[in-house]
Amino acid sequence: MQTRFPEQVRASGEGAAVERIVRKCVHCGFCNVTCPTFQVRRDELDGPRGRIYQIKHAIETASVPASLRTHLDRCLTCRACETTCPAGVEYGRVLDFGRELAERAAPRGTGERLLRRALRWALPHRRRFATLLGLGRWVKPLLPATVRRSIPRSRPAGPWPSTRQPRRMLLLAGCVQDALEPRINAAAARVLDRLGITLESVAGAGCCGAISHHLTATDEAAAFMRRNVDAWWPQVQAGAEAIVVTASGCAVQVKDYGRLLAHDPAYAERAAKISALARDLAQVLAAEDATGVAPAPGAPRRIAFQSPCTLQHGQRLGGVVEGLLRRAGFELAPLADGHLCCGAAGTYALLQRELSDELRTRKLASLAAAAPQLIATANIGCLVHLQAAAPVPVRHWIELLDPLA
Ligand code: SF4
Ligand code: SF4
């Protein structure tokens, strides 16, 4: 694609990088075929090629129509288009740039601003969110059915292993997941303990920054990222082998700290090292001799696995969890359109309800086609979103290998 970005845009490092990316696009439209919002809306402006064109046009003409933000808001940031693109267009970076441009040029209305601020106030702060969740559970019987189904029942985490293993890894405890389903991180610690690895949660680390980042609160996201770098750094220097992330959405973010903090001289080097050490839990298990890892006692064997976009597109780890589960003895149901997003996409499920619900209906139809006994996934957002309408339980895959279940 030919471009004529203004000099002041080129002068910023990210502007020049975005221009290089846009120039790679050859207009082929292959990406539209795997784009969930294009599949639902059948509108070029709601597909990746159209979005790239709209962002390019806004940059070149220095005019940002209100419609740009509407079409960018509808994007799930699922990055299925990146997996499909034969030219290697990093659409996610172009999208981030376009979203910032739209946000600066056309402020949102009061209602939208308040909702987005409320989400940023509540979700990334574990204690705040846990308090709100506790209140929600308390008044659950009084809530409408749609809201009730989105609040999972409380399940105990179970004991954290007390053994000191010779190998140490750090855990991103996170925010929302640890409040909603504390059993996931505890199960990961128990499985890794069996493999001779101690998983440690570090005081001071918290939200990975993804929620703020996706709500275009860039400075706030950077503050969360810096806080985690500060919290983990002494442990990294003391020899921690890796930073383990059990939610695939957060793993994508931590793996991107190096790029996102590259402009900050005080953090660039440490952030790059943290990103290099970040591992999705699936990668950790896949790299170990996990022959001793077996199905959890009483776990159903016929399951369907929903591979989150952040696992298969964001981290390019498609097939890794499926391989681990098959080797452990699970029978995985075949899945049509496994590359398509389930509609959760972080706060998307709360901000774009219609599209999100439609995508969930489609995803659950393919997941349930072979009548599995359980649906497994790798990201808390997908888990909660699917669970609200699924005909069978939805669990994080590590729980299926938890020796204590
Ligand atoms: S990130 Fe997902 S929703 Fe957005 S344009 Fe790409 S494929 Fe479509
Ligand atoms: S698949 Fe890649 S090259 Fe083709 S239109 Fe989409 S972004 Fe451009």
Short mmCIF file of C-alpha atoms and ligand atoms in Angstrom, two decimals:
data_model
loop_
_atom_site.label_atom_id
_atom_site.label_comp_id
_atom_site.label_asym_id
_atom_site.label_seq_id
_atom_site.Cartn_x
_atom_site.Cartn_y
_atom_site.Cartn_z
CA MET A 1 0.00 0.00 0.00
CA GLN A 2 1.42 3.40 -0.92
CA THR A 3 1.65 5.85 1.97
CA ARG A 4 2.30 9.57 2.45
CA PHE A 5 2.51 9.97 6.21
CA PRO A 6 3.19 13.58 7.28
CA GLU A 7 6.74 14.31 8.44
CA GLN A 8 5.70 14.93 12.07
CA VAL A 9 4.13 11.44 12.23
CA ARG A 10 7.24 9.86 10.69
CA ALA A 11 9.39 11.73 13.21
CA SER A 12 7.90 9.72 16.07
CA GLY A 13 9.45 6.26 16.27
CA GLU A 14 6.08 4.50 16.41
CA GLY A 15 4.67 6.58 13.52
CA ALA A 16 7.56 5.52 11.28
CA ALA A 17 7.12 1.89 12.33
CA VAL A 18 3.38 2.03 11.59
CA GLU A 19 4.07 3.47 8.13
CA ARG A 20 6.50 0.61 7.40
CA ILE A 21 3.84 -1.90 8.48
CA VAL A 22 1.05 -0.31 6.41
CA ARG A 23 3.31 -0.33 3.32
CA LYS A 24 3.54 -4.12 3.56
CA CYS A 25 -0.21 -4.51 2.96
CA VAL A 26 -0.98 -5.69 -0.59
CA HIS A 27 -4.80 -5.28 -0.34
CA CYS A 28 -5.36 -9.00 -0.87
CA GLY A 29 -8.21 -9.19 1.64
CA PHE A 30 -7.29 -12.68 2.92
CA CYS A 31 -7.48 -11.24 6.45
CA ASN A 32 -11.17 -10.39 6.02
CA VAL A 33 -11.96 -14.08 5.62
CA THR A 34 -10.77 -14.89 9.15
CA CYS A 35 -11.91 -11.67 10.82
CA PRO A 36 -14.81 -12.34 13.22
CA THR A 37 -16.30 -8.84 12.94
CA PHE A 38 -16.19 -8.97 9.14
CA GLN A 39 -17.82 -12.39 9.28
CA VAL A 40 -20.70 -11.00 11.35
CA ARG A 41 -21.14 -7.55 9.79
CA ARG A 42 -20.05 -8.18 6.18
CA ASP A 43 -18.85 -4.58 5.98
CA GLU A 44 -15.38 -3.77 4.60
CA LEU A 45 -15.03 -1.02 7.22
CA ASP A 46 -15.36 -3.65 9.97
CA GLY A 47 -12.60 -5.86 8.61
CA PRO A 48 -8.80 -5.50 9.04
CA ARG A 49 -8.10 -4.25 5.51
CA GLY A 50 -10.75 -1.54 5.84
CA ARG A 51 -9.55 -0.56 9.30
CA ILE A 52 -5.96 -0.22 8.09
CA TYR A 53 -7.15 1.94 5.23
CA GLN A 54 -9.24 4.16 7.55
CA ILE A 55 -6.29 4.67 9.92
CA LYS A 56 -3.93 5.45 7.02
CA HIS A 57 -6.44 7.95 5.60
CA ALA A 58 -6.86 9.68 8.99
CA ILE A 59 -3.07 9.99 9.41
CA GLU A 60 -2.50 11.31 5.90
CA THR A 61 -5.36 13.82 5.88
CA ALA A 62 -5.05 14.75 9.58
CA SER A 63 -8.84 14.40 9.80
CA VAL A 64 -10.42 11.85 12.11
CA PRO A 65 -14.11 11.17 11.48
CA ALA A 66 -16.22 9.91 14.42
CA SER A 67 -16.86 6.75 12.39
CA LEU A 68 -13.17 5.76 12.71
CA ARG A 69 -13.53 5.14 16.43
CA THR A 70 -16.77 3.21 15.93
CA HIS A 71 -15.05 0.77 13.55
CA LEU A 72 -11.93 0.50 15.73
CA ASP A 73 -14.04 -0.06 18.85
CA ARG A 74 -15.70 -3.00 17.11
CA CYS A 75 -12.31 -4.66 16.56
CA LEU A 76 -11.68 -7.45 19.11
CA THR A 77 -7.87 -7.13 18.94
CA CYS A 78 -7.98 -10.89 18.39
CA ARG A 79 -5.19 -10.70 15.75
CA ALA A 80 -6.59 -13.57 13.69
CA CYS A 81 -5.84 -11.27 10.75
CA GLU A 82 -2.13 -11.30 11.63
CA THR A 83 -2.05 -15.09 11.58
CA THR A 84 -3.72 -15.08 8.15
CA CYS A 85 -1.84 -12.23 6.48
CA PRO A 86 0.66 -13.53 3.89
CA ALA A 87 2.55 -10.21 3.93
CA GLY A 88 3.27 -10.23 7.69
CA VAL A 89 1.29 -7.05 8.47
CA GLU A 90 1.39 -6.46 12.24
CA TYR A 91 -2.15 -5.17 12.39
CA GLY A 92 -2.17 -4.87 16.22
CA ARG A 93 0.43 -2.08 16.18
CA VAL A 94 -1.46 -0.17 13.50
CA LEU A 95 -4.65 -0.57 15.53
CA ASP A 96 -3.02 0.75 18.74
CA PHE A 97 -1.77 3.80 16.82
CA GLY A 98 -5.19 4.40 15.24
CA ARG A 99 -6.99 4.05 18.55
CA GLU A 100 -4.76 6.67 20.19
CA LEU A 101 -5.29 8.98 17.24
CA ALA A 102 -9.08 8.60 17.40
CA GLU A 103 -9.11 9.02 21.18
CA ARG A 104 -7.13 12.29 21.01
CA ALA A 105 -9.11 13.75 18.09
CA ALA A 106 -12.65 13.06 19.22
CA PRO A 107 -13.39 12.84 22.96
CA ARG A 108 -16.07 10.31 23.94
CA GLY A 109 -19.45 11.23 25.38
CA THR A 110 -19.89 11.39 29.16
CA GLY A 111 -21.61 8.00 29.53
CA GLU A 112 -18.93 6.13 27.59
CA ARG A 113 -16.14 7.95 29.42
CA LEU A 114 -17.63 7.11 32.82
CA LEU A 115 -18.12 3.44 31.95
CA ARG A 116 -14.56 3.08 30.68
CA ARG A 117 -13.21 4.90 33.74
CA ALA A 118 -15.27 2.65 36.05
CA LEU A 119 -13.83 -0.45 34.36
CA ARG A 120 -10.30 0.91 34.78
CA TRP A 121 -11.03 1.74 38.42
CA ALA A 122 -12.38 -1.70 39.28
CA LEU A 123 -10.87 -4.45 37.13
CA PRO A 124 -7.07 -4.06 37.37
CA HIS A 125 -7.09 -3.73 41.18
CA ARG A 126 -7.37 -7.16 42.76
CA ARG A 127 -8.70 -6.05 46.17
CA ARG A 128 -11.25 -3.62 44.74
CA PHE A 129 -12.45 -6.17 42.25
CA ALA A 130 -12.61 -8.93 44.88
CA THR A 131 -14.72 -6.68 47.12
CA LEU A 132 -17.13 -5.90 44.27
CA LEU A 133 -17.25 -9.59 43.34
CA GLY A 134 -18.07 -10.50 46.97
CA LEU A 135 -20.92 -7.99 46.94
CA GLY A 136 -22.11 -9.34 43.59
CA ARG A 137 -22.19 -12.89 44.95
CA TRP A 138 -24.10 -11.70 48.01
CA VAL A 139 -26.89 -10.09 45.99
CA LYS A 140 -26.68 -12.61 43.14
CA PRO A 141 -30.22 -14.01 43.62
CA LEU A 142 -31.62 -10.50 43.11
CA LEU A 143 -29.73 -9.81 39.87
CA PRO A 144 -31.04 -10.34 36.31
CA ALA A 145 -30.31 -13.82 34.91
CA THR A 146 -27.76 -12.53 32.35
CA VAL A 147 -25.68 -10.86 35.11
CA ARG A 148 -26.12 -13.83 37.49
CA ARG A 149 -24.64 -16.22 34.96
CA SER A 150 -21.53 -14.02 34.63
CA ILE A 151 -20.67 -14.38 38.33
CA PRO A 152 -19.02 -17.77 38.89
CA ARG A 153 -19.60 -19.47 42.22
CA SER A 154 -16.76 -19.27 44.70
CA ARG A 155 -14.41 -22.30 44.65
CA PRO A 156 -11.57 -22.78 47.13
CA ALA A 157 -8.05 -22.53 45.70
CA GLY A 158 -6.74 -25.49 47.71
CA PRO A 159 -3.32 -25.56 49.37
CA TRP A 160 -0.24 -23.98 47.80
CA PRO A 161 2.68 -26.48 47.81
CA SER A 162 5.02 -25.94 50.75
CA THR A 163 8.00 -27.87 49.34
CA ARG A 164 11.07 -25.83 48.24
CA GLN A 165 12.06 -27.23 44.87
CA PRO A 166 15.52 -26.71 43.37
CA ARG A 167 14.06 -24.67 40.48
CA ARG A 168 12.15 -21.37 40.94
CA MET A 169 9.79 -19.50 38.64
CA LEU A 170 7.79 -16.34 39.30
CA LEU A 171 4.04 -16.17 38.82
CA LEU A 172 2.05 -13.25 37.49
CA ALA A 173 -0.77 -13.47 40.04
CA GLY A 174 -2.75 -10.91 38.05
CA CYS A 175 -5.95 -9.15 39.05
CA VAL A 176 -9.34 -10.37 37.79
CA GLN A 177 -8.41 -14.06 37.49
CA ASP A 178 -7.02 -14.33 41.00
CA ALA A 179 -10.27 -12.93 42.42
CA LEU A 180 -12.67 -14.90 40.20
CA GLU A 181 -10.91 -18.27 40.01
CA PRO A 182 -8.02 -18.46 42.53
CA ARG A 183 -7.89 -22.21 41.92
CA ILE A 184 -6.17 -21.70 38.54
CA ASN A 185 -2.90 -20.30 39.90
CA ALA A 186 -2.91 -22.77 42.80
CA ALA A 187 -3.43 -25.68 40.37
CA ALA A 188 -0.50 -24.39 38.26
CA ALA A 189 1.68 -24.32 41.40
CA ARG A 190 0.69 -27.90 42.31
CA VAL A 191 1.36 -29.24 38.80
CA LEU A 192 4.75 -27.47 38.57
CA ASP A 193 5.65 -28.69 42.06
CA ARG A 194 5.32 -32.25 40.73
CA LEU A 195 7.82 -31.31 38.03
CA GLY A 196 10.35 -30.01 40.58
CA ILE A 197 9.56 -26.30 40.14
CA THR A 198 8.48 -23.87 42.86
CA LEU A 199 6.11 -21.19 41.62
CA GLU A 200 6.32 -17.96 43.60
CA SER A 201 4.00 -14.99 43.62
CA VAL A 202 5.90 -11.74 44.28
CA ALA A 203 4.45 -9.04 46.54
CA GLY A 204 4.01 -5.76 44.70
CA ALA A 205 3.28 -7.29 41.28
CA GLY A 206 -0.28 -7.00 40.02
CA CYS A 207 -2.25 -6.32 36.86
CA CYS A 208 -0.17 -6.80 33.69
CA GLY A 209 -1.54 -3.54 32.22
CA ALA A 210 -3.58 -5.13 29.42
CA ILE A 211 -6.94 -3.77 30.60
CA SER A 212 -5.70 -0.15 30.61
CA HIS A 213 -3.80 -0.71 27.37
CA HIS A 214 -6.89 -1.94 25.54
CA LEU A 215 -8.92 0.97 26.91
CA THR A 216 -6.28 3.31 25.41
CA ALA A 217 -5.12 4.50 28.85
CA THR A 218 -1.50 4.25 27.73
CA ASP A 219 0.17 6.03 30.67
CA GLU A 220 -1.81 3.99 33.17
CA ALA A 221 -0.84 0.76 31.38
CA ALA A 222 2.82 1.81 31.49
CA ALA A 223 2.55 2.44 35.25
CA PHE A 224 1.27 -1.13 35.81
CA MET A 225 4.06 -2.51 33.64
CA ARG A 226 6.76 -0.52 35.48
CA ARG A 227 5.39 -1.68 38.83
CA ASN A 228 5.71 -5.33 37.77
CA VAL A 229 9.22 -4.81 36.41
CA ASP A 230 10.24 -3.26 39.76
CA ALA A 231 8.62 -6.08 41.74
CA TRP A 232 10.13 -8.93 39.70
CA TRP A 233 13.59 -7.52 39.07
CA PRO A 234 15.26 -8.47 42.39
CA GLN A 235 13.95 -12.04 41.98
CA VAL A 236 15.19 -12.17 38.39
CA GLN A 237 18.62 -11.08 39.60
CA ALA A 238 18.42 -13.76 42.29
CA GLY A 239 18.06 -16.43 39.59
CA ALA A 240 14.34 -16.93 38.91
CA GLU A 241 14.15 -18.96 35.71
CA ALA A 242 11.00 -17.58 34.13
CA ILE A 243 7.89 -15.47 34.66
CA VAL A 244 4.92 -17.78 34.32
CA VAL A 245 1.56 -16.44 33.18
CA THR A 246 -1.55 -18.60 33.48
CA ALA A 247 -3.89 -16.28 31.53
CA SER A 248 -2.98 -16.13 27.84
CA GLY A 249 -4.27 -12.54 27.54
CA CYS A 250 -1.83 -11.38 30.21
CA ALA A 251 1.01 -13.45 28.71
CA VAL A 252 0.76 -11.51 25.43
CA GLN A 253 1.03 -8.25 27.35
CA VAL A 254 4.06 -9.26 29.47
CA LYS A 255 5.84 -10.58 26.37
CA ASP A 256 5.36 -7.10 24.86
CA TYR A 257 6.79 -5.11 27.82
CA GLY A 258 10.13 -4.76 26.01
CA ARG A 259 8.53 -3.00 23.03
CA LEU A 260 6.00 -1.00 25.03
CA LEU A 261 8.63 0.40 27.42
CA ALA A 262 11.42 0.73 24.82
CA HIS A 263 11.09 4.54 24.86
CA ASP A 264 11.69 4.71 28.64
CA PRO A 265 15.45 4.77 29.32
CA ALA A 266 14.94 3.86 33.00
CA TYR A 267 13.02 0.67 32.14
CA ALA A 268 13.81 -0.34 28.54
CA GLU A 269 16.58 -2.82 29.34
CA ARG A 270 14.86 -4.48 32.31
CA ALA A 271 11.51 -4.61 30.46
CA ALA A 272 13.17 -6.39 27.52
CA LYS A 273 14.68 -8.94 29.91
CA ILE A 274 11.31 -9.49 31.62
CA SER A 275 9.68 -10.07 28.22
CA ALA A 276 12.39 -12.56 27.31
CA LEU A 277 11.68 -14.48 30.53
CA ALA A 278 7.87 -14.44 30.18
CA ARG A 279 6.28 -17.84 29.45
CA ASP A 280 2.70 -18.91 28.99
CA LEU A 281 2.03 -21.82 31.34
CA ALA A 282 1.53 -24.05 28.27
CA GLN A 283 5.10 -23.31 27.13
CA VAL A 284 6.49 -24.21 30.55
CA LEU A 285 4.78 -27.60 30.60
CA ALA A 286 5.59 -28.31 26.96
CA ALA A 287 9.30 -27.75 27.69
CA GLU A 288 9.35 -30.21 30.61
CA ASP A 289 9.24 -33.97 30.71
CA ALA A 290 5.56 -34.04 31.69
CA THR A 291 5.10 -37.78 31.36
CA GLY A 292 4.15 -37.95 35.06
CA VAL A 293 1.37 -35.40 34.62
CA ALA A 294 -1.97 -37.20 34.59
CA PRO A 295 -5.66 -36.27 34.45
CA ALA A 296 -7.03 -34.84 37.68
CA PRO A 297 -8.96 -37.38 39.76
CA GLY A 298 -12.53 -37.49 38.48
CA ALA A 299 -11.87 -35.17 35.50
CA PRO A 300 -14.11 -35.89 32.50
CA ARG A 301 -12.08 -37.25 29.57
CA ARG A 302 -14.18 -36.11 26.59
CA ILE A 303 -13.57 -32.40 26.34
CA ALA A 304 -13.49 -29.51 23.86
CA PHE A 305 -10.66 -26.97 23.95
CA GLN A 306 -11.30 -23.35 23.10
CA SER A 307 -7.96 -21.86 22.12
CA PRO A 308 -8.06 -18.15 23.07
CA CYS A 309 -6.95 -15.67 20.39
CA THR A 310 -4.22 -14.49 22.74
CA LEU A 311 -2.85 -18.04 22.79
CA GLN A 312 -3.12 -19.01 19.10
CA HIS A 313 -2.75 -15.60 17.40
CA GLY A 314 -1.12 -13.33 20.01
CA GLN A 315 1.50 -15.88 21.11
CA ARG A 316 1.35 -18.29 18.16
CA LEU A 317 0.97 -21.25 20.52
CA GLY A 318 -1.89 -22.96 18.73
CA GLY A 319 -1.89 -26.73 19.32
CA VAL A 320 0.40 -26.67 22.38
CA VAL A 321 -2.29 -27.12 25.05
CA GLU A 322 -4.16 -29.57 22.83
CA GLY A 323 -0.98 -31.68 22.57
CA LEU A 324 -0.43 -31.62 26.34
CA LEU A 325 -4.02 -32.68 27.05
CA ARG A 326 -3.98 -35.47 24.46
CA ARG A 327 -0.70 -36.82 25.84
CA ALA A 328 -2.22 -36.80 29.32
CA GLY A 329 -5.08 -39.01 28.07
CA PHE A 330 -7.91 -36.61 27.18
CA GLU A 331 -10.05 -37.04 24.10
CA LEU A 332 -10.44 -33.67 22.35
CA ALA A 333 -13.55 -32.99 20.30
CA PRO A 334 -12.97 -31.69 16.74
CA LEU A 335 -13.77 -28.00 16.44
CA ALA A 336 -15.02 -26.03 13.43
CA ASP A 337 -13.75 -22.44 13.01
CA GLY A 338 -11.38 -22.80 15.96
CA HIS A 339 -9.49 -19.70 14.79
CA LEU A 340 -12.46 -17.39 15.47
CA CYS A 341 -12.78 -15.33 18.65
CA CYS A 342 -15.42 -16.26 21.26
CA GLY A 343 -16.31 -12.56 21.70
CA ALA A 344 -14.81 -12.09 25.19
CA ALA A 345 -11.73 -10.00 24.27
CA GLY A 346 -11.17 -8.40 27.68
CA THR A 347 -13.64 -5.57 28.26
CA TYR A 348 -15.12 -6.04 24.76
CA ALA A 349 -17.84 -8.31 26.18
CA LEU A 350 -18.99 -5.40 28.36
CA LEU A 351 -18.62 -2.64 25.77
CA GLN A 352 -19.82 -4.34 22.55
CA ARG A 353 -22.51 -6.66 23.85
CA GLU A 354 -24.34 -7.38 20.61
CA LEU A 355 -21.29 -8.49 18.61
CA SER A 356 -19.83 -10.25 21.62
CA ASP A 357 -23.03 -12.26 22.25
CA GLU A 358 -23.30 -13.23 18.58
CA LEU A 359 -19.71 -14.49 18.52
CA ARG A 360 -20.26 -16.45 21.73
CA THR A 361 -23.37 -18.11 20.29
CA ARG A 362 -21.37 -19.19 17.22
CA LYS A 363 -18.42 -20.38 19.31
CA LEU A 364 -20.58 -22.39 21.71
CA ALA A 365 -22.37 -24.03 18.79
CA SER A 366 -19.06 -25.37 17.46
CA LEU A 367 -17.73 -26.26 20.91
CA ALA A 368 -20.88 -28.17 21.84
CA ALA A 369 -21.29 -29.94 18.46
CA ALA A 370 -19.54 -33.14 19.62
CA ALA A 371 -21.29 -33.10 23.03
CA PRO A 372 -18.16 -32.74 25.22
CA GLN A 373 -18.46 -33.21 28.98
CA LEU A 374 -16.45 -30.04 29.65
CA ILE A 375 -14.98 -27.06 27.79
CA ALA A 376 -11.38 -26.14 28.60
CA THR A 377 -9.75 -22.82 27.82
CA ALA A 378 -6.60 -20.83 28.70
CA ASN A 379 -7.81 -17.34 29.51
CA ILE A 380 -10.04 -16.10 32.31
CA GLY A 381 -11.95 -13.64 30.08
CA CYS A 382 -12.97 -16.42 27.67
CA LEU A 383 -13.76 -18.72 30.60
CA VAL A 384 -16.21 -16.34 32.27
CA HIS A 385 -17.76 -15.23 28.97
CA LEU A 386 -18.36 -18.80 27.75
CA GLN A 387 -19.44 -20.09 31.16
CA ALA A 388 -22.31 -17.58 31.25
CA ALA A 389 -24.05 -19.44 28.40
CA ALA A 390 -22.33 -22.85 28.09
CA PRO A 391 -24.29 -26.10 28.47
CA VAL A 392 -21.36 -27.77 30.31
CA PRO A 393 -18.75 -26.53 32.83
CA VAL A 394 -15.91 -24.35 31.51
CA ARG A 395 -12.50 -24.65 33.22
CA HIS A 396 -8.89 -23.57 32.75
CA TRP A 397 -7.01 -26.50 31.20
CA ILE A 398 -4.49 -26.70 34.07
CA GLU A 399 -7.30 -27.72 36.42
CA LEU A 400 -7.70 -30.90 34.36
CA LEU A 401 -4.15 -31.88 35.40
CA ASP A 402 -4.36 -30.70 39.04
CA PRO A 403 -3.38 -33.60 41.32
CA LEU A 404 -5.66 -32.19 44.02
CA ALA A 405 -8.90 -31.72 42.03
S1 SF4 B 1 -7.90 -8.09 15.34
FE1 SF4 B 1 -9.59 -9.58 15.00
S2 SF4 B 1 -11.47 -8.33 14.92
FE2 SF4 B 1 -9.73 -6.92 14.68
S3 SF4 B 1 -9.46 -6.73 12.48
FE3 SF4 B 1 -8.08 -8.39 13.11
S4 SF4 B 1 -9.28 -10.28 12.89
FE4 SF4 B 1 -10.73 -8.56 12.81
S1 SF4 B 2 -4.09 -10.12 4.50
FE1 SF4 B 2 -2.41 -8.70 4.97
S2 SF4 B 2 -1.76 -7.91 2.98
FE2 SF4 B 2 -3.78 -8.83 2.68
S3 SF4 B 2 -5.22 -7.09 2.96
FE3 SF4 B 2 -5.02 -8.12 4.94
S4 SF4 B 2 -3.40 -6.95 5.98
FE4 SF4 B 2 -3.24 -6.44 3.79
#
